[in-house]
Coordinates of C-alpha atoms and ligand atoms in Angstrom, one line a residue:
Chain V
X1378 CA 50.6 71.7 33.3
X1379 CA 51.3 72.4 37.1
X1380 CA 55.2 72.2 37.6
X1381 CA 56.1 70.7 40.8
X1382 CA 58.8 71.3 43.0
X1383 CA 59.7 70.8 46.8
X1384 CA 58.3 74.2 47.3
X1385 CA 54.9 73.3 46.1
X1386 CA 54.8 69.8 46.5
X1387 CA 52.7 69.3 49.9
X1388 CA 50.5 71.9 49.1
X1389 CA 49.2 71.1 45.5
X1390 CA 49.5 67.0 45.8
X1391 CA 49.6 65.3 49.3
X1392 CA 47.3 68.1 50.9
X1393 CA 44.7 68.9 48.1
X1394 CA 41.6 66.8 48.5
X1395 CA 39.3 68.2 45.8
X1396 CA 39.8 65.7 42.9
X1397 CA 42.5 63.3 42.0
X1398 CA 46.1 64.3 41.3
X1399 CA 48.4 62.9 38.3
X1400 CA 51.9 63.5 38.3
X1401 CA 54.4 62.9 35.2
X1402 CA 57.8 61.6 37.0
X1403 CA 60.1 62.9 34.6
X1404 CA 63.8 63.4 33.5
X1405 CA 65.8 65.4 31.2
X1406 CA 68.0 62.7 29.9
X1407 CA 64.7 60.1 29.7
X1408 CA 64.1 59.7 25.8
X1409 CA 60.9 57.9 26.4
X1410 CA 59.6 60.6 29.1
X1411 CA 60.1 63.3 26.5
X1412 CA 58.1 61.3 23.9
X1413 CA 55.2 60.8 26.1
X1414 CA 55.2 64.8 27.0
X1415 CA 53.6 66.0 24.1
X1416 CA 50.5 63.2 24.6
X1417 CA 50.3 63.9 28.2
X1418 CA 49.5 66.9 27.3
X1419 CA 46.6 66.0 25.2
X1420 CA 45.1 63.8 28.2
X1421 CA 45.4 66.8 30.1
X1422 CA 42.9 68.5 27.6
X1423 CA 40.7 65.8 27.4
X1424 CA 40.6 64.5 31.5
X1425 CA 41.7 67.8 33.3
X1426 CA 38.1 69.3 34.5
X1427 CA 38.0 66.1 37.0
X1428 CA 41.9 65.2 37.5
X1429 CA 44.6 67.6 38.3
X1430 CA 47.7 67.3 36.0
X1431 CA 50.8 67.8 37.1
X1432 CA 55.2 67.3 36.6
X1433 CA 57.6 66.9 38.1
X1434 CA 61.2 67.4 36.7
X1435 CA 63.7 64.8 39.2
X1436 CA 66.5 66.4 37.6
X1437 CA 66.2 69.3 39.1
X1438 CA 64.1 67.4 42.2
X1439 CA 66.2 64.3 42.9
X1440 CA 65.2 64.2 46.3
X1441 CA 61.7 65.0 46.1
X1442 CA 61.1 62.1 44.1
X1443 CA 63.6 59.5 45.5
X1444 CA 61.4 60.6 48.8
X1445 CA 57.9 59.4 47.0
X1446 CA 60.1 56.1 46.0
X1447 CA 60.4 57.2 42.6
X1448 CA 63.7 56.2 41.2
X1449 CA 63.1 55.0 37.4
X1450 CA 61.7 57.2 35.0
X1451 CA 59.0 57.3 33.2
X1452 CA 57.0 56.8 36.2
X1453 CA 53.2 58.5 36.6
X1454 CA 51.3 58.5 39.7
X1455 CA 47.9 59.5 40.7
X1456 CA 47.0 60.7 44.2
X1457 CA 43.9 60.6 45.9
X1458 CA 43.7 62.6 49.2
X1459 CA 47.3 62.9 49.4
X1460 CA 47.6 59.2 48.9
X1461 CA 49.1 57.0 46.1
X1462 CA 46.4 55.7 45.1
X1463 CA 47.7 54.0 41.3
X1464 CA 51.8 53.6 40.1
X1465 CA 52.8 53.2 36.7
X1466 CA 56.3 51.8 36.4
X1467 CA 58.3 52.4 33.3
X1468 CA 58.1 48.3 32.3
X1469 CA 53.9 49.5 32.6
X1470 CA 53.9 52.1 30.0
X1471 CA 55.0 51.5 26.4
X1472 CA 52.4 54.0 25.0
X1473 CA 50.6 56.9 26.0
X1474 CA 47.3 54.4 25.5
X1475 CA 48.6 53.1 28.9
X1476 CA 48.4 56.3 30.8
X1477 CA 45.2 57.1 29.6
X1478 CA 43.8 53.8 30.8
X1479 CA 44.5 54.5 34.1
X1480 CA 43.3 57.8 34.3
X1481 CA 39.9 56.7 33.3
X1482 CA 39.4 54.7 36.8
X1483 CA 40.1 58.1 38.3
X1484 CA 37.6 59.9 36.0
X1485 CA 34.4 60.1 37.6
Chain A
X1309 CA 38.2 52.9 0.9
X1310 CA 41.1 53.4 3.3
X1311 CA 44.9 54.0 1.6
X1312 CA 47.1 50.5 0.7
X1313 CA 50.5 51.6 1.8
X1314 CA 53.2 49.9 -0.5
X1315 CA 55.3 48.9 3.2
X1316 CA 54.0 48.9 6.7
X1317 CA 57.0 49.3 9.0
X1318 CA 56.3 48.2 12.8
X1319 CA 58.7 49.8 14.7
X1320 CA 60.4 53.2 14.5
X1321 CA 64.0 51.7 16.0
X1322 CA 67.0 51.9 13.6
X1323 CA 66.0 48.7 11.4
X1324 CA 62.3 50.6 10.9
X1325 CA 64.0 54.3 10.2
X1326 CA 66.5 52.8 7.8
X1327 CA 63.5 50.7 6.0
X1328 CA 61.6 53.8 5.7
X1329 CA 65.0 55.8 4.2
X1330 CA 65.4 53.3 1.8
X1331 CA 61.7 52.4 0.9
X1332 CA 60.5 56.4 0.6
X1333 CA 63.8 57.0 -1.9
X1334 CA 62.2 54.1 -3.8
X1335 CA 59.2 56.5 -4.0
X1336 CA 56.9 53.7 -2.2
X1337 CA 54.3 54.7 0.1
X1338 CA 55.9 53.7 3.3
X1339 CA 54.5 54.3 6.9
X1340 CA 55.9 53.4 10.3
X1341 CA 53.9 52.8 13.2
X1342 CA 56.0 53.3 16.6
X1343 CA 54.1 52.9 20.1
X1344 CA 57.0 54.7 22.2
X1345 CA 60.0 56.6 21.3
X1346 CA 61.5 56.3 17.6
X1347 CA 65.3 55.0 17.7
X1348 CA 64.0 52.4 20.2
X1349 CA 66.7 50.5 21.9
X1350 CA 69.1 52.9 20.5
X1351 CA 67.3 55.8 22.2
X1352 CA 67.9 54.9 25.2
X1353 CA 72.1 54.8 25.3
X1354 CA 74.4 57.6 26.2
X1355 CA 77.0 56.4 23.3
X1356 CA 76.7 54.9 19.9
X1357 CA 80.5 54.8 19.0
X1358 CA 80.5 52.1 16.7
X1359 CA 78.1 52.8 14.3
X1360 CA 80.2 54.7 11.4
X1361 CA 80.2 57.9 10.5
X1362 CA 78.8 58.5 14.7
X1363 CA 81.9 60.1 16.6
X1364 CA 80.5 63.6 17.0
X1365 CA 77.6 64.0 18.9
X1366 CA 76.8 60.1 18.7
X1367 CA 74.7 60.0 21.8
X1368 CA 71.6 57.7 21.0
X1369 CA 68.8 60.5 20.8
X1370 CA 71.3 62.3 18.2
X1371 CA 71.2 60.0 16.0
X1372 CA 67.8 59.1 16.4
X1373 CA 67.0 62.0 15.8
X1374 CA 68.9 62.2 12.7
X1375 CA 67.6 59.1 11.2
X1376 CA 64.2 60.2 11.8
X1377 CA 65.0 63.5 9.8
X1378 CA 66.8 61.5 7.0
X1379 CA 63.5 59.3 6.5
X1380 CA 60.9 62.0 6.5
X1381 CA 62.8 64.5 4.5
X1382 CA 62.4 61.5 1.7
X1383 CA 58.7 61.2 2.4
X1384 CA 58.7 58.2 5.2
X1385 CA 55.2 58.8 7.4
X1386 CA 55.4 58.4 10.7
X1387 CA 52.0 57.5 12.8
X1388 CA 52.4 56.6 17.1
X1389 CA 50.2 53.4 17.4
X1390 CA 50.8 50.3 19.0
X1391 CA 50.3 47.2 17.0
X1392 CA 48.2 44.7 18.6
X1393 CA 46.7 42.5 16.3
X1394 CA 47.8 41.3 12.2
X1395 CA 45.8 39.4 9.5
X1396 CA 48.6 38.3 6.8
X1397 CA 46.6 35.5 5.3
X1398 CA 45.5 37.7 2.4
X1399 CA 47.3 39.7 -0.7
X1400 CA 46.8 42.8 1.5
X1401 CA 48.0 42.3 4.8
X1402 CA 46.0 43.9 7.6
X1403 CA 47.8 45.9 10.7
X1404 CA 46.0 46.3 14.0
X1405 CA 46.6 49.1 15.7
X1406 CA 45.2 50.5 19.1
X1407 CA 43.9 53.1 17.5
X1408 CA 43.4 52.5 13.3
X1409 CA 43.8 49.6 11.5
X1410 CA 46.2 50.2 8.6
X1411 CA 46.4 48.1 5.2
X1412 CA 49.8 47.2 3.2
X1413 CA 51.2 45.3 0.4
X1414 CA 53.8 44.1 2.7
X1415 CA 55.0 44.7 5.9
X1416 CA 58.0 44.9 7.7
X1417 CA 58.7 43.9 11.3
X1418 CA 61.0 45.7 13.2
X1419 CA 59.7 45.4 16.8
X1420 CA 63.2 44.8 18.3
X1421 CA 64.0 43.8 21.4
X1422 CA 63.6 44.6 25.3
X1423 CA 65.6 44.0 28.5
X1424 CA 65.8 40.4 29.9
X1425 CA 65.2 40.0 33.8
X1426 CA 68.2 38.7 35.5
X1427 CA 65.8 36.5 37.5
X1428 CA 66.6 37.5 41.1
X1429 CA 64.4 38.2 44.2
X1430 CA 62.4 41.3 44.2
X1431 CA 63.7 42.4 40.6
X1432 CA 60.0 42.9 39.5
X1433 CA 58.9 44.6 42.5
X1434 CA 61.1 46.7 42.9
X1435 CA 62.1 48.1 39.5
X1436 CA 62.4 51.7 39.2
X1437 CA 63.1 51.7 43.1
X1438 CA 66.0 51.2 42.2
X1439 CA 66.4 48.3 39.9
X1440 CA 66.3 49.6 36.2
X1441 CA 67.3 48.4 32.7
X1442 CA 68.2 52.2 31.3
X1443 CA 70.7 54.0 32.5
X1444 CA 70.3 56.8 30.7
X1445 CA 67.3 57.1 32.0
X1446 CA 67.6 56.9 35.5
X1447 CA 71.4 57.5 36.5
X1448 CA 70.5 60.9 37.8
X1449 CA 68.9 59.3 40.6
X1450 CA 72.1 57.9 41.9
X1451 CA 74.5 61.0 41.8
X1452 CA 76.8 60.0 44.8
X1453 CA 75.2 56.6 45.9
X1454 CA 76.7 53.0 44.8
X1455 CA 75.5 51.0 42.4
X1456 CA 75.6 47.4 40.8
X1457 CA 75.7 46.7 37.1
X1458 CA 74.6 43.0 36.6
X1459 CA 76.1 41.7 33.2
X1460 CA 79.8 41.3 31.0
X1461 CA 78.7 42.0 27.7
X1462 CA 78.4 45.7 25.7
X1463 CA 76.1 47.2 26.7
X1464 CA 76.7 46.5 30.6
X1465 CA 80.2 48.2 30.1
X1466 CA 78.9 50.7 28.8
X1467 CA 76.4 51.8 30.7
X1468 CA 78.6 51.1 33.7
X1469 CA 81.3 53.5 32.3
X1470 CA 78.6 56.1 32.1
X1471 CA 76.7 55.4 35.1
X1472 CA 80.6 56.1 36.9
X1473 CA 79.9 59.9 35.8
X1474 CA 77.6 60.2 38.5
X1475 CA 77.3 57.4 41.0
X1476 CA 80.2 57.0 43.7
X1477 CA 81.0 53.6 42.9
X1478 CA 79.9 51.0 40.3
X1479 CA 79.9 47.5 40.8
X1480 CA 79.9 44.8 38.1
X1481 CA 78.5 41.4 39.0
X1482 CA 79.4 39.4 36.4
X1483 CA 78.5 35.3 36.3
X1484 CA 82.0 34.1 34.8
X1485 CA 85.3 35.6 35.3
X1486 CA 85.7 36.7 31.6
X1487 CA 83.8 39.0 30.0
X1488 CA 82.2 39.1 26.8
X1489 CA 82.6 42.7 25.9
X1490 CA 84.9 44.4 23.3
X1491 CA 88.6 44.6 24.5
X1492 CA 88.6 48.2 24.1
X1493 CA 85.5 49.0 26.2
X1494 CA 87.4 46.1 28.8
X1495 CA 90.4 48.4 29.2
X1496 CA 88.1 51.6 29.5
X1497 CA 86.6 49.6 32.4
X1498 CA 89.5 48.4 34.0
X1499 CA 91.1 51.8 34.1
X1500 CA 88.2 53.8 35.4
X1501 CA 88.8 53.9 39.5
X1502 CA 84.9 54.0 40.1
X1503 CA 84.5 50.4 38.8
X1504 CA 85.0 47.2 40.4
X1505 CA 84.4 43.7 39.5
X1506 CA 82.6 41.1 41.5
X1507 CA 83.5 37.6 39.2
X1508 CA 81.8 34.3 39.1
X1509 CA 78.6 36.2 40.8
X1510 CA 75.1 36.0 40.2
X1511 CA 72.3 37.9 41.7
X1512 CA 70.0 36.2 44.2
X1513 CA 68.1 39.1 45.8
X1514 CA 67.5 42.8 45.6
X1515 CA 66.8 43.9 49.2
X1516 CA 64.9 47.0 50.4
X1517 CA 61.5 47.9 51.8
X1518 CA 60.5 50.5 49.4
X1519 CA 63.4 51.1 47.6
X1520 CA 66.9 49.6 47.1
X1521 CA 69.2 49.0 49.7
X1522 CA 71.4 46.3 49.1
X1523 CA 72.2 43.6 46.8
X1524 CA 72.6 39.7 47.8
X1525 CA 75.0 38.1 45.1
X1526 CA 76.3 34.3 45.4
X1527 CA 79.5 32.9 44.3
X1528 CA 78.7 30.3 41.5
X1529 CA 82.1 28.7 42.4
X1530 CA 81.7 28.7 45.8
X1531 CA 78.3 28.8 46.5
X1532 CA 78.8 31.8 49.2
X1533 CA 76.3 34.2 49.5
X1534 CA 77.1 37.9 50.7
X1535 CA 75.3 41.5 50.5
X1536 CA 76.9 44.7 49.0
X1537 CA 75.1 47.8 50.0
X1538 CA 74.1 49.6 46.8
X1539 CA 70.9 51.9 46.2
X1540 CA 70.6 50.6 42.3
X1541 CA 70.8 47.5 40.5
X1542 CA 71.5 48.2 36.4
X1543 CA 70.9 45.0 34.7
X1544 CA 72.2 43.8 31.0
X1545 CA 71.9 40.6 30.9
X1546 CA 70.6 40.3 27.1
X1547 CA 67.4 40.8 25.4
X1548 CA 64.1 38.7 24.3
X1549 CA 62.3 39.8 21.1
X1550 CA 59.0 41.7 21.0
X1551 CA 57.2 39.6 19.4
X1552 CA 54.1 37.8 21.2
X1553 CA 51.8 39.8 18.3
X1554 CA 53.0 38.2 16.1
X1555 CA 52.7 34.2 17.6
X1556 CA 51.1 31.6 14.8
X1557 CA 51.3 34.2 12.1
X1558 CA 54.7 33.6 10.8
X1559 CA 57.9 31.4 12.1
X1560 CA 60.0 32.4 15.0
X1561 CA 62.3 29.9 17.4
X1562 CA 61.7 28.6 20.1
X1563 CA 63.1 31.6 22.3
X1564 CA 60.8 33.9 19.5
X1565 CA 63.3 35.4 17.7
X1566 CA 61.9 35.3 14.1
X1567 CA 62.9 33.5 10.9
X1568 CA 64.4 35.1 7.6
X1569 CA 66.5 34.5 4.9
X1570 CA 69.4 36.3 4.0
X1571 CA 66.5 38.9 2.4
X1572 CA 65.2 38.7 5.3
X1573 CA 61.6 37.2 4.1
X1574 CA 59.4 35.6 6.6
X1575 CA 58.0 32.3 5.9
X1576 CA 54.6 34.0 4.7
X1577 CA 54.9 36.5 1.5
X1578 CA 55.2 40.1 1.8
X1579 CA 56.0 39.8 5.5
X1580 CA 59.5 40.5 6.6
X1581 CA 61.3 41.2 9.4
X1582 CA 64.4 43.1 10.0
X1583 CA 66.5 44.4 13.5
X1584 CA 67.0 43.0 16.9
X1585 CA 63.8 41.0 16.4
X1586 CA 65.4 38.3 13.8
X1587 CA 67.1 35.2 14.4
X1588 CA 70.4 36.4 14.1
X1589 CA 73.9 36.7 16.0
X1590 CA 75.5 40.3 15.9
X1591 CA 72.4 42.4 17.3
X1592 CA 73.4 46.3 16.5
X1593 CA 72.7 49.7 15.2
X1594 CA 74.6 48.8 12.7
X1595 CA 73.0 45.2 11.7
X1596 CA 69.5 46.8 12.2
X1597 CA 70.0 49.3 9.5
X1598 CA 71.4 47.3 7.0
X1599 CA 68.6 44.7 7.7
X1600 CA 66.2 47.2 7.1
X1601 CA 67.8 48.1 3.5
X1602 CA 67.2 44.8 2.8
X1603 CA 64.1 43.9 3.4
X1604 CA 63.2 47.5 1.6
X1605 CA 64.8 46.2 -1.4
X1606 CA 63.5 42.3 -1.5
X1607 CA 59.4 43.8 -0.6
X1608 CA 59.8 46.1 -3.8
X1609 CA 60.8 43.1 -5.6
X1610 CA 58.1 41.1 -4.4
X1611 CA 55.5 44.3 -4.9
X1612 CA 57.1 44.5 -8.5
X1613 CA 56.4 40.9 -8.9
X1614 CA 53.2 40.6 -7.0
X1615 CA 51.1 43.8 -8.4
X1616 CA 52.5 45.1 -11.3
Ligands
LIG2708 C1 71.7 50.0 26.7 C2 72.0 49.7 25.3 C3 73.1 50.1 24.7 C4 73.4 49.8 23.3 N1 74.5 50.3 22.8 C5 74.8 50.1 21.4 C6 75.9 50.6 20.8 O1 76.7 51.3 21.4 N2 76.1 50.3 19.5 C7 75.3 49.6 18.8 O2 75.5 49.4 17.6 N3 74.2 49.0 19.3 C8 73.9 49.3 20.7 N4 72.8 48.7 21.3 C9 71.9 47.8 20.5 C10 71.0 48.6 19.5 O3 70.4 49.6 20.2 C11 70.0 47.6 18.9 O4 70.7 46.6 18.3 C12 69.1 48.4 17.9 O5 68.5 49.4 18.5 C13 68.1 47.4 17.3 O6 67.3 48.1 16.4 P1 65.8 47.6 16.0 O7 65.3 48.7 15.1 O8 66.0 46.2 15.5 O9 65.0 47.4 17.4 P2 64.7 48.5 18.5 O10 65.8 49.5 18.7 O11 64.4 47.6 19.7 O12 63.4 49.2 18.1 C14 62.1 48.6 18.0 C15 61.0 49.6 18.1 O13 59.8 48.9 17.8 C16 58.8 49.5 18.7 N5 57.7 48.5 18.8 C17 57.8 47.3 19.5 N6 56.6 46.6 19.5 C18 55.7 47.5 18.8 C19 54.3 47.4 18.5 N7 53.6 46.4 18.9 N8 53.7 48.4 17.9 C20 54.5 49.5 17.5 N9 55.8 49.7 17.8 C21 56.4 48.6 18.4 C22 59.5 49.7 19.9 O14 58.8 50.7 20.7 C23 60.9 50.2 19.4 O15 60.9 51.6 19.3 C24 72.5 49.0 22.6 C25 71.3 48.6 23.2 C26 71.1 48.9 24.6 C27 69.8 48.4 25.2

């Protein structure tokens, strides 16, 4: 999976326009983010011709993320055109089932 | 034909691990379906230092982890489902999962608990903008910016005490001026220069376009309202049970919290329940466990009695 950063960030989410873009908010001290990681990973098999998977580590990006209002973990977004286009807040995920839900509006 | 399990544990938190210790020893078929991360609750805390035994590396995930280990090495399987649906009206209780549907003699509930909202403006909308109910999760985010810690029990001194290793300032809004928590963890907050206390307060309003800025507390006494300017708001404010599955199937109170007796049977046989999730008043890693041992122990009896 794509590993974001504020180096790469513009170019790979808010400017890429060819399909949608779903990035995994994560932490290193967020339990429930780690558990998710390994089934994230699986969606990413199973929806990553027509959606573009991607992390981002706010440990090491605090700012990044406090800059795209992210500032409770785990949070996933998907982007469309550089815009947010669906937010899941932690309270919105208690299994991967969840994620996968909303990537399937974005999988056409 | 699909495989009876001997117990059916719903939830991987500490009561479900320490059911699954005790039940796979037994050398029952045991299987615990967790939808999120195993040591629930517990997971998600910096420190566990009163569970016995925990001084050395007792952060939450540790000893999650350890549990975990304990149970499996014994045989306990683990499967990540969410339970959405039960049928308990027959000798073989039915599980619903989102994925399977799993069968058991008896089952054991241990779907714990979850943060309570503290009620004021704006708390729902915008949580994880700065409002959040895990520090451990999110304190990162607030390395050298204030914050508010809504509650005077445990687990709000607690977390505020390790929420002080990164955030400049850490204030408690507490509704009484006394708090709840153990004296010990009372002196370690009173002594730590990052923390103040805001007494007799409660939260009215969380304000901020897109994320925190500021905090709008009123004096219970006095009826005063007034704004601190923090970028988070941690709230413990206590916990409601997870356990709208389960509604009409077996008996719970009228805040949902289940009903057991002292072996924690359910009013419906071969159900049980064990952890946060029971009607109870000390809720704890340490309860949960021993809960869990106990139903373990009065489901064998009834599986004994039941299909021998
Ligand atoms: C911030 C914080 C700090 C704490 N600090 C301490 C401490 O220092 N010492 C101490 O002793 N206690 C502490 N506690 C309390 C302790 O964590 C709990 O008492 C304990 O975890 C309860 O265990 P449990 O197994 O009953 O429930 P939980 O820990 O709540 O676990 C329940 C599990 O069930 C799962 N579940 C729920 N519904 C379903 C479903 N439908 N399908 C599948 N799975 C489901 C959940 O995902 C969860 O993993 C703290 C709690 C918090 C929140």
């Amino acid at each position: 999976m794509l590993e974001l950063n504020k180096e790469n960030f513009d170019a790979e989410v808010i400017n890429y326009t060819e399909k949608p873009v779903f990035v995994d908010f994560w932490g290193e001290k967020c339990q429930k983010c780690l558990e998710l990681m390994p089934d994230v990973h699986k969606l990413e098999e199973k929806y990553g011709d027509k959606i573009k998977f991607a992390s981002l580590n706010t440990s090491q990006n605090r700012r990044l993320a406090i800059a795209q209002k992210v500032l409770g973990l785990p949070t996933m977004i998907v982007y469309v055109n550089g815009e947010k286009a669906e937010v899941l807040t932690p309270d919105k995920i208690s299994s991967a089932a969840d994620i996968e839900e909303m990537l399937k509006r974005f999988y056409k | 034909m699909a495989n009876i399990h001997d117990i059916i544990i719903i939830g991987g938190g500490p009561a479900g691990l320490s059911s699954g210790l005790y039940g796979s020893r037994a050398k029952l078929d045991v299987l615990i379906i967790e939808k999120g991360n195993f040591g629930g609750q517990m997971s998600t805390t910096a420190e566990v230092e009163n569970y016995p035994g925990s001084i050395e590396n007792a952060t939450g995930p540790s000893l999650t982890e350890r549990m975990r280990q304990q149970a499996e090495e014994f045989g306990t399987k683990f499967v990540k489902d969410e339970v959405v649906g039960v049928d308990f009206t027959g000798d073989i209780k039915v599980v619903k999962g989102k994925n399977e549907e799993y069968q058991g003699r008896t089952v054991i509930i241990a779907t714990g608990a979850e943060p309570r909202l503290a009620g004021f403006k704006n708390e729902v909308e915008l949580r994880a903008r700065g409002v959040s109910y895990c520090a451990t999760c999110d304190a990162d985010f607030f390395e050298g910016l204030d914050v508010a810690v809504i509650g005077g029990g445990d687990s709000a001194l607690t977390e505020a005490i390790y929420l002080t290793k990164f955030a400049e300032s850490v204030t408690i809004i507490h509704r009484r001026d006394e708090l709840r928590a153990a004296k010990s963890l009372q002196e370690k907050a009173f002594n730590n220069p990052k923390i103040k206390f805001i007494w007799n307060s409660v939260p009215v309003e969380a304000r901020g376009e897109e994320i925190v800025e500021g905090l709008i507390i009123k004096n219970v006494k006095t009826g005063e309202t007034s704004e601190i300017p923090v970028n988070g708001i941690f709230v413990f404010v206590g916990l409601d049970p997870i356990t709208e599955v389960f509604r009409g199937h077996i008996e719970m109170d009228e805040r949902g919290y289940i009903i057991t007796d002292t072996e924690m049977r359910t009013n419906v046989e071969g159900v049980f329940a064990a952890g946060d999730v029971r009607q109870k008043t000390l809720r704890q890693v340490i309860t949960a466990a021993a809960d869990g041992a106990i139903a373990v122990i009065a489901a064998e009896e009834y599986i004994n009695e039941k299909f021998k």
